[in-house]
């Protein structure tokens, strides 16, 4: 089971993620506020981590299950002259040599974990891998049935030709390329995310409705979470 951008989509990732730029400054700012090791889960091609490393002057540990994505990140980091410590692995089995001050997971990548058990395991591994007062940050969609109804079954040309399908009973979104390659993600409610924070022994620091740290309201369509490992 893939827990990152599916291998079949790796060559399309740069085009697919080109529109997502607002999150970079958010995660860079979190890293600047942090004194200690930095870890990105589902690093992909290094889109966020390279900026974090460049702006902070610090090494970023990047974990991804896709060897193809890691190779892209390796090439991009070399071109940018920044240091990434790239590790192929499953975020559900996260193990670090030393605890991190910040672990973050951008671009809704936690949604590639299909079950509560998968997410709980990931959150527990993250909590165990953080320093006291260390932070865990991620973003995810806030499901909008109006958007789902409009997009379900529709073929779109941009950013690459694809069809989006919603399986509401399974909380699943399938993105299907014309050649049949499929990437699936599973959305969660606000209370499900809050429950994961709780069972992992973390504490909610902030929930924003966007990367400008605007308040989360009933009209928000993005969850931007920061959780913290408390001092016990």
GROMACS .gro file of N, CA and C in nm, residues 126-226:
model
  303
  126UNK      N    1   0.506   0.941   1.535
  126UNK     CA    2   0.548   1.081   1.537
  126UNK      C    3   0.567   1.129   1.680
  127UNK      N    4   0.468   1.102   1.767
  127UNK     CA    5   0.476   1.146   1.906
  127UNK      C    6   0.600   1.090   1.974
  128UNK      N    7   0.631   0.962   1.946
  128UNK     CA    8   0.748   0.899   2.006
  128UNK      C    9   0.878   0.954   1.950
  129UNK      N   10   0.871   1.021   1.836
  129UNK     CA   11   0.992   1.071   1.769
  129UNK      C   12   1.017   1.218   1.793
  130UNK      N   13   0.930   1.283   1.872
  130UNK     CA   14   0.944   1.425   1.899
  130UNK      C   15   1.012   1.452   2.033
  131UNK      N   16   1.087   1.560   2.036
  131UNK     CA   17   1.137   1.612   2.163
  131UNK      C   18   1.019   1.665   2.245
  132UNK      N   19   1.031   1.672   2.378
  132UNK     CA   20   0.929   1.742   2.456
  132UNK      C   21   0.914   1.885   2.402
  133UNK      N   22   0.792   1.929   2.383
  133UNK     CA   23   0.757   2.056   2.321
  133UNK      C   24   0.781   2.055   2.170
  134UNK      N   25   0.821   1.941   2.115
  134UNK     CA   26   0.835   1.930   1.970
  134UNK      C   27   0.699   1.938   1.902
  135UNK      N   28   0.698   1.982   1.776
  135UNK     CA   29   0.573   2.007   1.706
  135UNK      C   30   0.555   1.912   1.587
  136UNK      N   31   0.429   1.883   1.560
  136UNK     CA   32   0.388   1.805   1.443
  136UNK      C   33   0.288   1.890   1.367
  137UNK      N   34   0.315   1.917   1.239
  137UNK     CA   35   0.229   2.002   1.158
  137UNK      C   36   0.191   1.930   1.030
  138UNK      N   37   0.067   1.952   0.984
  138UNK     CA   38   0.020   1.893   0.860
  138UNK      C   39  -0.102   1.968   0.810
  139UNK      N   40  -0.136   1.947   0.684
  139UNK     CA   41  -0.260   2.003   0.630
  139UNK      C   42  -0.339   1.895   0.559
  140UNK      N   43  -0.470   1.916   0.550
  140UNK     CA   44  -0.561   1.818   0.489
  140UNK      C   45  -0.685   1.892   0.442
  141UNK      N   46  -0.760   1.830   0.351
  141UNK     CA   47  -0.880   1.895   0.302
  141UNK      C   48  -0.992   1.885   0.405
  142UNK      N   49  -1.074   1.988   0.410
  142UNK     CA   50  -1.202   1.982   0.479
  142UNK      C   51  -1.305   1.952   0.371
  143UNK      N   52  -1.363   1.835   0.378
  143UNK     CA   53  -1.449   1.785   0.270
  143UNK      C   54  -1.567   1.879   0.243
  144UNK      N   55  -1.588   1.908   0.117
  144UNK     CA   56  -1.697   1.993   0.072
  144UNK      C   57  -1.782   1.914  -0.028
  145UNK      N   58  -1.906   1.882   0.010
  145UNK     CA   59  -1.989   1.800  -0.078
  145UNK      C   60  -2.026   1.873  -0.207
  146UNK      N   61  -2.028   2.006  -0.203
  146UNK     CA   62  -2.057   2.081  -0.326
  146UNK      C   63  -1.945   2.061  -0.428
  147UNK      N   64  -1.821   2.068  -0.381
  147UNK     CA   65  -1.707   2.046  -0.469
  147UNK      C   66  -1.707   1.903  -0.520
  148UNK      N   67  -1.736   1.808  -0.429
  148UNK     CA   68  -1.737   1.667  -0.469
  148UNK      C   69  -1.842   1.642  -0.577
  149UNK      N   70  -1.960   1.699  -0.560
  149UNK     CA   71  -2.066   1.679  -0.659
  149UNK      C   72  -2.028   1.737  -0.794
  150UNK      N   73  -1.956   1.848  -0.793
  150UNK     CA   74  -1.916   1.912  -0.918
  150UNK      C   75  -1.807   1.834  -0.990
  151UNK      N   76  -1.714   1.778  -0.914
  151UNK     CA   77  -1.597   1.714  -0.975
  151UNK      C   78  -1.615   1.566  -1.001
  152UNK      N   79  -1.707   1.501  -0.931
  152UNK     CA   80  -1.718   1.355  -0.939
  152UNK      C   81  -1.742   1.309  -1.083
  153UNK      N   82  -1.652   1.227  -1.133
  153UNK     CA   83  -1.665   1.171  -1.267
  153UNK      C   84  -1.623   1.264  -1.379
  154UNK      N   85  -1.580   1.385  -1.345
  154UNK     CA   86  -1.541   1.481  -1.447
  154UNK      C   87  -1.396   1.461  -1.490
  155UNK      N   88  -1.373   1.468  -1.619
  155UNK     CA   89  -1.236   1.463  -1.671
  155UNK      C   90  -1.185   1.606  -1.687
  156UNK      N   91  -1.065   1.630  -1.638
  156UNK     CA   92  -1.003   1.762  -1.647
  156UNK      C   93  -0.867   1.748  -1.715
  157UNK      N   94  -0.830   1.852  -1.787
  157UNK     CA   95  -0.704   1.851  -1.859
  157UNK      C   96  -0.587   1.899  -1.773
  158UNK      N   97  -0.615   1.980  -1.673
  158UNK     CA   98  -0.508   2.040  -1.592
  158UNK      C   99  -0.515   1.991  -1.448
  159UNK      N  100  -0.400   1.978  -1.381
  159UNK     CA  101  -0.266   2.008  -1.431
  159UNK      C  102  -0.213   1.902  -1.527
  160UNK      N  103  -0.267   1.780  -1.518
  160UNK     CA  104  -0.242   1.676  -1.617
  160UNK      C  105  -0.378   1.610  -1.642
  161UNK      N  106  -0.401   1.550  -1.759
  161UNK     CA  107  -0.532   1.489  -1.786
  161UNK      C  108  -0.566   1.382  -1.683
  162UNK      N  109  -0.686   1.396  -1.619
  162UNK     CA  110  -0.725   1.302  -1.515
  162UNK      C  111  -0.875   1.310  -1.493
  163UNK      N  112  -0.927   1.208  -1.425
  163UNK     CA  113  -1.066   1.206  -1.382
  163UNK      C  114  -1.070   1.187  -1.232
  164UNK      N  115  -1.155   1.263  -1.164
  164UNK     CA  116  -1.168   1.253  -1.018
  164UNK      C  117  -1.297   1.180  -0.984
  165UNK      N  118  -1.286   1.083  -0.894
  165UNK     CA  119  -1.404   1.008  -0.851
  165UNK      C  120  -1.409   1.007  -0.698
  166UNK      N  121  -1.529   1.026  -0.644
  166UNK     CA  122  -1.549   1.028  -0.500
  166UNK      C  123  -1.629   0.906  -0.458
  167UNK      N  124  -1.574   0.829  -0.364
  167UNK     CA  125  -1.645   0.717  -0.304
  167UNK      C  126  -1.682   0.761  -0.163
  168UNK      N  127  -1.799   0.823  -0.150
  168UNK     CA  128  -1.836   0.889  -0.025
  168UNK      C  129  -1.846   0.789   0.090
  169UNK      N  130  -1.899   0.670   0.063
  169UNK     CA  131  -1.912   0.571   0.170
  169UNK      C  132  -1.780   0.526   0.228
  170UNK      N  133  -1.672   0.543   0.151
  170UNK     CA  134  -1.539   0.502   0.196
  170UNK      C  135  -1.452   0.623   0.226
  171UNK      N  136  -1.509   0.745   0.219
  171UNK     CA  137  -1.431   0.868   0.240
  171UNK      C  138  -1.310   0.874   0.146
  172UNK      N  139  -1.325   0.822   0.025
  172UNK     CA  140  -1.210   0.807  -0.065
  172UNK      C  141  -1.224   0.893  -0.189
  173UNK      N  142  -1.112   0.952  -0.228
  173UNK     CA  143  -1.102   1.025  -0.354
  173UNK      C  144  -1.003   0.951  -0.443
  174UNK      N  145  -1.044   0.917  -0.564
  174UNK     CA  146  -0.955   0.854  -0.661
  174UNK      C  147  -0.925   0.953  -0.773
  175UNK      N  148  -0.797   0.972  -0.798
  175UNK     CA  149  -0.753   1.050  -0.912
  175UNK      C  150  -0.699   0.952  -1.015
  176UNK      N  151  -0.763   0.947  -1.132
  176UNK     CA  152  -0.732   0.845  -1.231
  176UNK      C  153  -0.676   0.911  -1.356
  177UNK      N  154  -0.552   0.876  -1.391
  177UNK     CA  155  -0.494   0.926  -1.514
  177UNK      C  156  -0.553   0.852  -1.634
  178UNK      N  157  -0.532   0.905  -1.751
  178UNK     CA  158  -0.590   0.845  -1.871
  178UNK      C  159  -0.540   0.704  -1.897
  179UNK      N  160  -0.419   0.671  -1.847
  179UNK     CA  161  -0.367   0.536  -1.867
  179UNK      C  162  -0.414   0.439  -1.759
  180UNK      N  163  -0.502   0.487  -1.668
  180UNK     CA  164  -0.557   0.401  -1.564
  180UNK      C  165  -0.485   0.408  -1.431
  181UNK      N  166  -0.366   0.469  -1.427
  181UNK     CA  167  -0.295   0.484  -1.299
  181UNK      C  168  -0.381   0.563  -1.202
  182UNK      N  169  -0.391   0.515  -1.079
  182UNK     CA  170  -0.482   0.574  -0.981
  182UNK      C  171  -0.409   0.609  -0.852
  183UNK      N  172  -0.434   0.729  -0.803
  183UNK     CA  173  -0.387   0.769  -0.671
  183UNK      C  174  -0.509   0.793  -0.584
  184UNK      N  175  -0.514   0.727  -0.467
  184UNK     CA  176  -0.629   0.739  -0.377
  184UNK      C  177  -0.591   0.811  -0.249
  185UNK      N  178  -0.685   0.887  -0.198
  185UNK     CA  179  -0.667   0.950  -0.067
  185UNK      C  180  -0.798   0.941   0.008
  186UNK      N  181  -0.790   0.949   0.140
  186UNK     CA  182  -0.906   0.933   0.227
  186UNK      C  183  -0.916   1.055   0.317
  187UNK      N  184  -1.028   1.127   0.310
  187UNK     CA  185  -1.041   1.246   0.393
  187UNK      C  186  -1.088   1.208   0.533
  188UNK      N  187  -1.069   1.301   0.626
  188UNK     CA  188  -1.111   1.281   0.765
  188UNK      C  189  -1.179   1.408   0.814
  189UNK      N  190  -1.261   1.394   0.915
  189UNK     CA  191  -1.328   1.510   0.974
  189UNK      C  192  -1.238   1.577   1.077
  190UNK      N  193  -1.278   1.695   1.118
  190UNK     CA  194  -1.200   1.766   1.221
  190UNK      C  195  -1.191   1.684   1.349
  191UNK      N  196  -1.303   1.623   1.389
  191UNK     CA  197  -1.301   1.544   1.513
  191UNK      C  198  -1.213   1.420   1.501
  192UNK      N  199  -1.204   1.363   1.382
  192UNK     CA  200  -1.113   1.249   1.364
  192UNK      C  201  -0.968   1.293   1.381
  193UNK      N  202  -0.931   1.407   1.324
  193UNK     CA  203  -0.795   1.457   1.342
  193UNK      C  204  -0.768   1.489   1.489
  194UNK      N  205  -0.865   1.552   1.555
  194UNK     CA  206  -0.847   1.583   1.697
  194UNK      C  207  -0.835   1.456   1.780
  195UNK      N  208  -0.911   1.352   1.742
  195UNK     CA  209  -0.901   1.224   1.812
  195UNK      C  210  -0.764   1.161   1.797
  196UNK      N  211  -0.704   1.173   1.679
  196UNK     CA  212  -0.570   1.120   1.657
  196UNK      C  213  -0.467   1.192   1.742
  197UNK      N  214  -0.481   1.323   1.752
  197UNK     CA  215  -0.392   1.400   1.839
  197UNK      C  216  -0.402   1.349   1.982
  198UNK      N  217  -0.525   1.326   2.026
  198UNK     CA  218  -0.548   1.285   2.165
  198UNK      C  219  -0.492   1.146   2.193
  199UNK      N  220  -0.520   1.048   2.107
  199UNK     CA  221  -0.477   0.912   2.135
  199UNK      C  222  -0.326   0.897   2.126
  200UNK      N  223  -0.261   0.986   2.052
  200UNK     CA  224  -0.116   0.980   2.041
  200UNK      C  225  -0.046   1.050   2.157
  201UNK      N  226  -0.124   1.113   2.244
  201UNK     CA  227  -0.065   1.182   2.358
  201UNK      C  228  -0.010   1.318   2.323
  202UNK      N  229  -0.055   1.374   2.212
  202UNK     CA  230  -0.015   1.509   2.173
  202UNK      C  231  -0.121   1.608   2.219
  203UNK      N  232  -0.091   1.735   2.204
  203UNK     CA  233  -0.187   1.840   2.238
  203UNK      C  234  -0.201   1.934   2.119
  204UNK      N  235  -0.324   1.979   2.096
  204UNK     CA  236  -0.348   2.075   1.988
  204UNK      C  237  -0.288   2.210   2.025
  205UNK      N  238  -0.202   2.261   1.936
  205UNK     CA  239  -0.151   2.397   1.953
  205UNK      C  240  -0.234   2.496   1.873
  206UNK      N  241  -0.265   2.459   1.748
  206UNK     CA  242  -0.342   2.550   1.663
  206UNK      C  243  -0.410   2.472   1.551
  207UNK      N  244  -0.527   2.522   1.512
  207UNK     CA  245  -0.595   2.477   1.392
  207UNK      C  246  -0.630   2.600   1.311
  208UNK      N  247  -0.572   2.609   1.193
  208UNK     CA  248  -0.595   2.723   1.104
  208UNK      C  249  -0.679   2.680   0.985
  209UNK      N  250  -0.737   2.779   0.919
  209UNK     CA  251  -0.814   2.754   0.799
  209UNK      C  252  -0.737   2.780   0.672
  210UNK      N  253  -0.607   2.809   0.685
  210UNK     CA  254  -0.524   2.834   0.569
  210UNK      C  255  -0.381   2.859   0.612
  211UNK      N  256  -0.293   2.875   0.514
  211UNK     CA  257  -0.151   2.887   0.544
  211UNK      C  258  -0.110   3.026   0.589
  212UNK      N  259  -0.203   3.121   0.584
  212UNK     CA  260  -0.178   3.251   0.642
  212UNK      C  261  -0.213   3.257   0.790
  213UNK      N  262  -0.240   3.140   0.848
  213UNK     CA  263  -0.277   3.126   0.989
  213UNK      C  264  -0.407   3.196   1.020
  214UNK      N  265  -0.496   3.201   0.922
  214UNK     CA  266  -0.628   3.257   0.946
  214UNK      C  267  -0.712   3.159   1.028
  215UNK      N  268  -0.808   3.208   1.104
  215UNK     CA  269  -0.890   3.119   1.188
  215UNK      C  270  -0.965   3.016   1.104
  216UNK      N  271  -0.982   2.897   1.162
  216UNK     CA  272  -1.063   2.794   1.097
  216UNK      C  273  -1.209   2.823   1.127
  217UNK      N  274  -1.291   2.830   1.022
  217UNK     CA  275  -1.434   2.856   1.036
  217UNK      C  276  -1.512   2.750   0.959
  218UNK      N  277  -1.644   2.760   0.966
  218UNK     CA  278  -1.728   2.663   0.893
  218UNK      C  279  -1.714   2.679   0.742
  219UNK      N  280  -1.656   2.789   0.696
  219UNK     CA  281  -1.635   2.809   0.554
  219UNK      C  282  -1.496   2.768   0.508
  220UNK      N  283  -1.410   2.725   0.600
  220UNK     CA  284  -1.275   2.684   0.563
  220UNK      C  285  -1.278   2.553   0.487
  221UNK      N  286  -1.188   2.538   0.393
  221UNK     CA  287  -1.182   2.416   0.312
  221UNK      C  288  -1.045   2.348   0.324
  222UNK      N  289  -0.966   2.395   0.420
  222UNK     CA  290  -0.836   2.333   0.446
  222UNK      C  291  -0.813   2.331   0.596
  223UNK      N  292  -0.773   2.214   0.647
  223UNK     CA  293  -0.726   2.204   0.785
  223UNK      C  294  -0.575   2.226   0.784
  224UNK      N  295  -0.528   2.316   0.867
  224UNK     CA  296  -0.385   2.334   0.887
  224UNK      C  297  -0.359   2.320   1.037
  225UNK      N  298  -0.305   2.206   1.075
  225UNK     CA  299  -0.290   2.170   1.216
  225UNK      C  300  -0.146   2.185   1.263
  226UNK      N  301  -0.133   2.227   1.389
  226UNK     CA  302  -0.006   2.217   1.461
  226UNK      C  303  -0.038   2.151   1.595
   0.00000   0.00000   0.00000
